[in-house]
Amino acid sequence: MLVGRTADAIGEGVAIATAAAKLAVKNQILVGTIARGGAFEIDHYMDVARAALLSMAKESDDAADLLTRLRKRAKGRHSDPHGTHDYRDRDVRNLRRRAKQSAGVAERLRKMTEEPEALGELVEEARAAAWSDVRGNLDRRLRVEGMRPDQDPDYDRMRDARMQALKLVDLQALSSEQRARRKRAKAAEKAAEKDAAKSERSTRREARQVGDT
């Protein structure tokens, strides 16, 4: 049983991967049920969720494989590094732990794909998030453009056109919003990687100073 930092890191990795999978399912729901006018079929979106989780699991496996190769390359090397990812023997323990964490995330995600209850929960959360996005956009538009039927003599004749326009405009707004969110997420991820690299360099310097003393 995994405990301590490794278990916490795996739990955090699974949470991040699950959130990414949920976003992918939500986007598919928006496209499939609104843009294309399809019905919401739970089995179909459970398959979408399963595919998204498997994709995340593969990414974690690939990360574990890379870390393992870096660890083997670093073993026995004691010279000063020439870059952030130019690891040395003193990094072997940390690389082993990170590889174990990535492999643990991949294993947990694959187990989720075999659990209908977990898949169903993910899809339901994605459906609720999709509806929340649509409702929010509709509310904003209706506050601006809202008009009571008795105030508009052409309400009945124009109702279908209005609904279609709302779909098209709101979908465009949703698409732009999703792109902006992805950009913000990538920027945050890069900043986190930069901070992690900085912390790692600082740790190495401290380790060298301790070694020198």
Coordinates of N, CA, C and O in Angstrom, one line a residue, residues 6-140:
T6 N 4.3 9.7 -1.9 CA 4.0 9.1 -3.2 C 2.5 8.9 -3.4 O 2.0 9.2 -4.4
A7 N 1.8 8.5 -2.3 CA 0.4 8.4 -2.4 C -0.3 9.7 -2.7 O -1.2 9.8 -3.5
D8 N 0.2 10.8 -2.0 CA -0.4 12.1 -2.2 C -0.2 12.6 -3.6 O -1.1 13.1 -4.3
A9 N 1.0 12.3 -4.2 CA 1.4 12.7 -5.5 C 0.5 12.0 -6.5 O 0.0 12.5 -7.5
I10 N 0.3 10.7 -6.3 CA -0.6 9.9 -7.2 C -2.0 10.4 -7.1 O -2.6 10.6 -8.2
G11 N -2.5 10.7 -5.9 CA -3.8 11.2 -5.8 C -4.0 12.5 -6.5 O -5.0 12.7 -7.2
E12 N -3.0 13.4 -6.4 CA -3.1 14.7 -7.1 C -3.0 14.5 -8.6 O -3.7 15.1 -9.4
G13 N -2.1 13.6 -9.1 CA -2.0 13.3 -10.5 C -3.3 12.7 -11.1 O -3.8 13.1 -12.2
V14 N -4.0 11.9 -10.3 CA -5.3 11.3 -10.8 C -6.3 12.4 -10.8 O -7.1 12.4 -11.8
A15 N -6.3 13.3 -9.8 CA -7.3 14.4 -9.8 C -7.1 15.3 -11.0 O -8.1 15.7 -11.7
I16 N -5.9 15.6 -11.4 CA -5.6 16.5 -12.5 C -6.0 15.8 -13.8 O -6.7 16.4 -14.7
A17 N -5.7 14.5 -13.9 CA -6.0 13.8 -15.1 C -7.6 13.6 -15.3 O -8.1 13.7 -16.4
T18 N -8.2 13.4 -14.2 CA -9.7 13.2 -14.2 C -10.4 14.5 -14.6 O -11.3 14.5 -15.4
A19 N -9.8 15.6 -14.1 CA -10.4 17.0 -14.5 C -10.2 17.2 -16.0 O -11.1 17.7 -16.6
A20 N -9.0 16.8 -16.5 CA -8.8 17.0 -17.9 C -9.8 16.1 -18.8 O -10.3 16.5 -19.8
A21 N -10.0 14.9 -18.3 CA -10.9 14.0 -19.0 C -12.3 14.5 -18.9 O -13.1 14.4 -19.9
K22 N -12.7 15.1 -17.8 CA -14.0 15.7 -17.6 C -14.2 16.8 -18.6 O -15.3 17.0 -19.2
L23 N -13.2 17.6 -18.8 CA -13.3 18.7 -19.7 C -13.5 18.2 -21.1 O -14.3 18.8 -21.9
A24 N -12.8 17.1 -21.5 CA -12.9 16.6 -22.8 C -14.3 16.0 -23.0 O -14.9 16.2 -24.1
V25 N -14.9 15.4 -22.0 CA -16.2 14.9 -22.1 C -17.2 16.0 -22.2 O -18.2 16.0 -23.0
K26 N -17.0 17.0 -21.4 CA -17.9 18.2 -21.5 C -18.0 18.8 -22.9 O -19.0 19.1 -23.4
N27 N -16.8 19.0 -23.5 CA -16.7 19.5 -24.8 C -17.5 18.7 -25.8 O -18.1 19.2 -26.7
Q28 N -17.3 17.4 -25.7 CA -18.0 16.4 -26.6 C -19.5 16.5 -26.4 O -20.3 16.4 -27.4
I29 N -20.0 16.7 -25.2 CA -21.4 16.9 -24.9 C -21.9 18.1 -25.5 O -23.0 18.1 -26.2
L30 N -21.2 19.2 -25.4 CA -21.6 20.5 -26.0 C -21.7 20.4 -27.5 O -22.7 20.8 -28.1
V31 N -20.7 19.7 -28.1 CA -20.8 19.6 -29.6 C -21.9 18.6 -30.0 O -22.6 18.9 -30.9
G32 N -21.9 17.4 -29.3 CA -22.8 16.4 -29.8 C -24.3 16.7 -29.5 O -25.2 16.4 -30.4
T33 N -24.6 17.3 -28.4 CA -26.0 17.5 -28.1 C -26.6 18.9 -28.5 O -27.8 19.1 -28.7
I34 N -25.7 19.9 -28.6 CA -26.1 21.2 -28.9 C -25.8 21.6 -30.3 O -26.7 21.9 -31.1
A35 N -24.5 21.6 -30.7 CA -24.2 22.0 -32.0 C -24.8 21.0 -33.1 O -25.2 21.5 -34.1
R36 N -24.8 19.7 -32.8 CA -25.3 18.8 -33.8 C -26.7 18.3 -33.5 O -27.3 17.5 -34.2
G37 N -27.3 18.8 -32.4 CA -28.7 18.5 -32.1 C -28.9 17.0 -31.7 O -30.1 16.5 -31.8
G38 N -27.9 16.3 -31.2 CA -28.1 14.9 -30.9 C -28.7 14.7 -29.5 O -28.8 15.7 -28.7
A39 N -29.0 13.5 -29.1 CA -29.5 13.2 -27.8 C -28.4 12.8 -26.9 O -27.3 12.4 -27.3
F40 N -28.6 13.1 -25.6 CA -27.6 12.7 -24.6 C -27.8 11.2 -24.3 O -28.7 10.8 -23.7
E41 N -26.8 10.5 -24.7 CA -26.8 9.0 -24.4 C -25.7 8.7 -23.5 O -24.5 8.8 -23.8
I42 N -26.0 8.2 -22.3 CA -25.0 8.0 -21.2 C -24.0 7.0 -21.7 O -22.8 7.2 -21.4
D43 N -24.4 5.9 -22.3 CA -23.4 4.9 -22.7 C -22.4 5.5 -23.7 O -21.2 5.1 -23.6
H44 N -22.8 6.3 -24.6 CA -21.9 6.9 -25.6 C -20.8 7.7 -24.8 O -19.6 7.6 -25.1
Y45 N -21.3 8.6 -23.9 CA -20.3 9.5 -23.2 C -19.5 8.7 -22.2 O -18.4 9.2 -21.8
M46 N -20.0 7.6 -21.7 CA -19.1 6.8 -20.9 C -18.0 6.2 -21.7 O -16.8 6.1 -21.2
D47 N -18.2 5.9 -23.0 CA -17.1 5.4 -23.9 C -16.2 6.6 -24.1 O -14.9 6.4 -24.2
V48 N -16.7 7.8 -24.3 CA -15.8 9.0 -24.4 C -15.0 9.2 -23.2 O -13.8 9.5 -23.3
A49 N -15.6 9.0 -22.0 CA -14.8 9.2 -20.8 C -13.7 8.1 -20.6 O -12.6 8.4 -20.2
R50 N -14.1 6.9 -21.0 CA -13.1 5.8 -20.9 C -11.9 6.1 -21.9 O -10.8 5.9 -21.4
A51 N -12.2 6.6 -23.1 CA -11.1 6.9 -24.0 C -10.2 8.0 -23.5 O -9.0 8.0 -23.6
A52 N -10.9 9.0 -22.9 CA -10.1 10.1 -22.4 C -9.2 9.7 -21.2 O -8.0 10.1 -21.1
L53 N -9.7 8.9 -20.3 CA -8.9 8.4 -19.2 C -7.8 7.5 -19.7 O -6.6 7.6 -19.2
L54 N -8.0 6.7 -20.7 CA -7.0 5.8 -21.2 C -5.9 6.6 -21.9 O -4.7 6.3 -21.8
S55 N -6.3 7.7 -22.5 CA -5.3 8.6 -23.1 C -4.4 9.3 -22.0 O -3.2 9.4 -22.2
M56 N -5.0 9.7 -20.9 CA -4.3 10.2 -19.8 C -3.4 9.2 -19.2 O -2.2 9.5 -18.8
A57 N -3.8 7.9 -19.1 CA -3.0 6.9 -18.6 C -1.8 6.6 -19.4 O -0.7 6.4 -18.9
K58 N -2.0 6.7 -20.7 CA -0.8 6.5 -21.6 C 0.2 7.6 -21.4 O 1.4 7.3 -21.5
E59 N -0.3 8.8 -21.3 CA 0.7 9.9 -21.0 C 1.5 9.7 -19.8 O 2.7 10.0 -19.7
S60 N 0.8 9.2 -18.7 CA 1.5 8.9 -17.5 C 2.5 7.8 -17.6 O 3.6 7.8 -17.1
D61 N 2.1 6.7 -18.4 CA 3.0 5.6 -18.7 C 4.3 6.1 -19.4 O 5.4 5.8 -19.1
D62 N 4.0 7.0 -20.4 CA 5.1 7.6 -21.2 C 6.1 8.4 -20.3 O 7.3 8.3 -20.4
A63 N 5.5 9.1 -19.4 CA 6.3 9.9 -18.4 C 7.1 9.0 -17.5 O 8.3 9.3 -17.3
A64 N 6.5 7.9 -17.1 CA 7.2 6.9 -16.2 C 8.4 6.3 -17.0 O 9.5 6.2 -16.5
D65 N 8.1 6.0 -18.3 CA 9.2 5.4 -19.1 C 10.4 6.4 -19.3 O 11.6 6.0 -19.2
L66 N 10.0 7.6 -19.5 CA 11.1 8.7 -19.7 C 11.9 8.9 -18.5 O 13.1 8.9 -18.5
L67 N 11.2 8.9 -17.3 CA 11.9 9.1 -16.0 C 12.8 7.9 -15.7 O 13.9 8.1 -15.2
T68 N 12.3 6.8 -16.1 CA 13.2 5.6 -15.9 C 14.5 5.6 -16.7 O 15.6 5.3 -16.3
R69 N 14.3 6.1 -18.0 CA 15.5 6.2 -18.8 C 16.4 7.3 -18.3 O 17.7 7.1 -18.3
L70 N 15.9 8.4 -17.8 CA 16.7 9.4 -17.3 C 17.4 9.0 -16.0 O 18.6 9.3 -15.8
R71 N 16.7 8.2 -15.2 CA 17.4 7.6 -14.0 C 18.5 6.7 -14.3 O 19.6 6.8 -13.7
K72 N 18.4 5.8 -15.3 CA 19.4 4.9 -15.7 C 20.6 5.7 -16.3 O 21.8 5.3 -16.0
R73 N 20.3 6.8 -17.0 CA 21.4 7.6 -17.6 C 22.1 8.3 -16.5 O 23.4 8.6 -16.6
A74 N 21.4 8.7 -15.5 CA 22.0 9.6 -14.4 C 22.9 8.8 -13.5 O 23.8 9.3 -12.8
K75 N 22.6 7.5 -13.3 CA 23.3 6.7 -12.3 C 24.8 6.6 -12.6 O 25.2 6.3 -13.7
G76 N 25.5 6.9 -11.6 CA 27.0 6.9 -11.7 C 27.6 8.1 -12.3 O 28.9 8.2 -12.4
R77 N 26.8 9.1 -12.6 CA 27.4 10.4 -13.1 C 27.5 11.4 -12.0 O 26.4 11.7 -11.3
H78 N 28.6 11.9 -11.7 CA 28.9 12.8 -10.6 C 29.4 14.2 -11.0 O 29.6 15.0 -10.1
S79 N 29.5 14.5 -12.2 CA 29.9 15.8 -12.7 C 28.8 16.8 -12.5 O 27.6 16.4 -12.2
D80 N 29.1 18.1 -12.7 CA 28.1 19.1 -12.6 C 27.2 19.0 -13.8 O 27.6 18.8 -15.0
P81 N 25.9 19.2 -13.6 CA 24.9 19.2 -14.7 C 25.0 20.4 -15.6 O 25.5 21.5 -15.2
H82 N 24.6 20.2 -16.9 CA 24.7 21.3 -17.8 C 23.3 21.9 -18.2 O 23.2 22.8 -19.0
G83 N 22.3 21.4 -17.5 CA 20.9 21.9 -17.8 C 19.9 21.4 -16.8 O 20.3 20.5 -16.0
T84 N 18.7 21.8 -16.9 CA 17.6 21.4 -16.0 C 17.4 19.9 -16.0 O 17.2 19.3 -14.9
H85 N 17.4 19.3 -17.1 CA 17.2 17.9 -17.2 C 18.4 17.0 -17.4 O 18.3 15.9 -17.9
D86 N 19.6 17.6 -17.1 CA 20.8 16.9 -17.2 C 21.1 16.3 -15.8 O 21.8 16.9 -15.0
Y87 N 20.5 15.2 -15.5 CA 20.5 14.6 -14.2 C 21.8 13.9 -13.8 O 22.5 13.4 -14.7
R88 N 22.1 13.8 -12.5 CA 23.2 13.1 -12.0 C 22.9 12.1 -11.0 O 21.7 11.9 -10.7
D89 N 23.9 11.4 -10.5 CA 23.6 10.3 -9.6 C 22.8 10.7 -8.4 O 22.0 9.9 -7.9
R90 N 23.0 11.9 -7.9 CA 22.3 12.4 -6.7 C 20.8 12.6 -7.0 O 20.0 12.7 -6.1
D91 N 20.4 12.6 -8.3 CA 19.0 12.7 -8.7 C 18.3 11.4 -8.8 O 17.0 11.4 -9.1
V92 N 19.0 10.3 -8.7 CA 18.5 9.0 -9.0 C 17.3 8.7 -8.1 O 16.2 8.2 -8.6
R93 N 17.4 9.0 -6.9 CA 16.3 8.6 -5.9 C 15.0 9.4 -6.3 O 13.9 8.9 -6.3
N94 N 15.2 10.7 -6.6 CA 14.0 11.5 -6.9 C 13.4 11.1 -8.2 O 12.2 11.0 -8.4
L95 N 14.2 10.7 -9.2 CA 13.7 10.2 -10.5 C 12.9 8.9 -10.3 O 11.9 8.7 -11.0
R96 N 13.5 8.0 -9.5 CA 12.8 6.8 -9.2 C 11.4 7.0 -8.6 O 10.4 6.4 -9.0
R97 N 11.4 7.9 -7.6 CA 10.1 8.3 -7.0 C 9.1 8.8 -8.0 O 7.9 8.5 -8.0
R98 N 9.6 9.7 -8.8 CA 8.7 10.4 -9.8 C 8.2 9.3 -10.8 O 7.0 9.4 -11.2
A99 N 9.0 8.4 -11.2 CA 8.6 7.4 -12.2 C 7.5 6.5 -11.5 O 6.5 6.1 -12.1
K100 N 7.7 6.2 -10.2 CA 6.8 5.4 -9.5 C 5.4 6.1 -9.4 O 4.3 5.5 -9.5
Q101 N 5.5 7.4 -9.2 CA 4.2 8.2 -9.1 C 3.5 8.2 -10.4 O 2.3 8.0 -10.5
S102 N 4.2 8.4 -11.5 CA 3.6 8.4 -12.8 C 3.0 7.0 -13.2 O 1.8 7.0 -13.7
A103 N 3.7 6.0 -12.8 CA 3.1 4.6 -13.1 C 1.9 4.4 -12.2 O 0.9 3.8 -12.7
G104 N 1.9 4.9 -11.0 CA 0.8 4.8 -10.1 C -0.4 5.5 -10.6 O -1.6 5.0 -10.5
V105 N -0.2 6.7 -11.2 CA -1.4 7.4 -11.8 C -2.0 6.7 -13.0 O -3.2 6.5 -13.1
A106 N -1.1 6.1 -13.8 CA -1.6 5.4 -15.0 C -2.4 4.2 -14.5 O -3.5 3.9 -15.1
E107 N -1.9 3.5 -13.5 CA -2.6 2.3 -13.0 C -4.0 2.7 -12.4 O -5.0 2.0 -12.7
R108 N -4.1 3.7 -11.7 CA -5.3 4.2 -11.1 C -6.3 4.6 -12.2 O -7.5 4.3 -12.1
L109 N -5.8 5.3 -13.2 CA -6.7 5.7 -14.3 C -7.3 4.5 -15.0 O -8.5 4.5 -15.4
R110 N -6.5 3.5 -15.3 CA -7.0 2.3 -16.0 C -8.0 1.6 -15.2 O -8.9 1.0 -15.7
K111 N -7.8 1.6 -13.9 CA -8.8 0.9 -13.0 C -10.1 1.7 -13.1 O -11.2 1.0 -13.1
M112 N -10.1 3.0 -13.2 CA -11.3 3.8 -13.3 C -12.1 3.4 -14.5 O -13.3 3.4 -14.5
T113 N -11.4 3.1 -15.6 CA -12.1 2.8 -16.9 C -12.8 1.5 -16.8 O -13.7 1.2 -17.6
E114 N -12.5 0.7 -15.8 CA -13.2 -0.6 -15.6 C -14.3 -0.5 -14.6 O -14.9 -1.5 -14.2
E115 N -14.6 0.7 -14.1 CA -15.6 0.9 -13.0 C -16.7 1.7 -13.6 O -16.6 3.0 -13.7
P116 N -17.8 1.1 -13.9 CA -19.0 1.8 -14.5 C -19.5 3.0 -13.6 O -19.8 4.0 -14.1
E117 N -19.4 2.8 -12.3 CA -19.9 3.8 -11.4 C -19.0 5.1 -11.5 O -19.5 6.2 -11.5
A118 N -17.7 4.9 -11.5 CA -16.7 6.0 -11.7 C -16.9 6.7 -13.0 O -16.9 7.9 -13.1
L119 N -17.1 5.9 -14.1 CA -17.3 6.5 -15.4 C -18.6 7.3 -15.4 O -18.7 8.4 -16.0
G120 N -19.7 6.7 -14.8 CA -20.9 7.4 -14.8 C -20.9 8.7 -14.0 O -21.5 9.7 -14.4
E121 N -20.2 8.7 -12.9 CA -20.0 9.9 -12.1 C -19.3 11.0 -12.9 O -19.6 12.2 -12.9
L122 N -18.2 10.6 -13.6 CA -17.5 11.5 -14.4 C -18.3 12.2 -15.5 O -18.3 13.4 -15.7
V123 N -19.1 11.3 -16.2 CA -20.0 11.8 -17.2 C -21.1 12.8 -16.7 O -21.4 13.8 -17.3
E124 N -21.6 12.4 -15.5 CA -22.7 13.3 -14.9 C -22.1 14.6 -14.6 O -22.7 15.7 -14.8
E125 N -20.9 14.6 -14.0 CA -20.2 15.9 -13.7 C -19.9 16.7 -14.9 O -20.1 17.9 -14.9
A126 N -19.5 16.0 -16.0 CA -19.3 16.7 -17.3 C -20.6 17.3 -17.9 O -20.6 18.4 -18.4
R127 N -21.7 16.5 -17.7 CA -23.0 17.0 -18.2 C -23.4 18.2 -17.5 O -23.9 19.2 -18.1
A128 N -23.3 18.2 -16.1 CA -23.7 19.3 -15.3 C -22.8 20.6 -15.7 O -23.3 21.7 -15.7
A129 N -21.5 20.3 -15.9 CA -20.6 21.5 -16.3 C -21.0 22.0 -17.6 O -21.0 23.2 -17.9
A130 N -21.4 21.1 -18.6 CA -21.8 21.6 -19.9 C -23.1 22.4 -19.8 O -23.2 23.5 -20.4
W131 N -24.0 21.9 -19.0 CA -25.3 22.7 -18.9 C -25.0 24.0 -18.2 O -25.6 25.0 -18.5
S132 N -24.1 24.0 -17.2 CA -23.8 25.3 -16.5 C -23.2 26.3 -17.5 O -23.6 27.5 -17.4
D133 N -22.4 25.9 -18.4 CA -21.8 26.8 -19.4 C -22.9 27.4 -20.3 O -23.0 28.6 -20.5
V134 N -23.8 26.5 -20.7 CA -24.9 26.9 -21.6 C -25.8 27.8 -20.9 O -26.2 28.9 -21.4
R135 N -26.2 27.4 -19.7 CA -27.1 28.3 -18.9 C -26.6 29.6 -18.6 O -27.3 30.7 -18.7
G136 N -25.3 29.7 -18.3 CA -24.6 31.0 -18.0 C -24.7 31.9 -19.2 O -24.9 33.1 -19.1
N137 N -24.3 31.3 -20.4 CA -24.3 32.1 -21.6 C -25.7 32.6 -22.0 O -26.0 33.7 -22.4
L138 N -26.7 31.7 -21.8 CA -28.1 32.1 -22.1 C -28.6 33.2 -21.2 O -29.2 34.1 -21.6
D139 N -28.3 33.0 -19.9 CA -28.7 34.0 -18.9 C -28.1 35.4 -19.3 O -28.8 36.4 -19.2
R140 N -26.8 35.4 -19.6 CA -26.2 36.7 -20.0 C -26.9 37.3 -21.2 O -27.1 38.5 -21.3

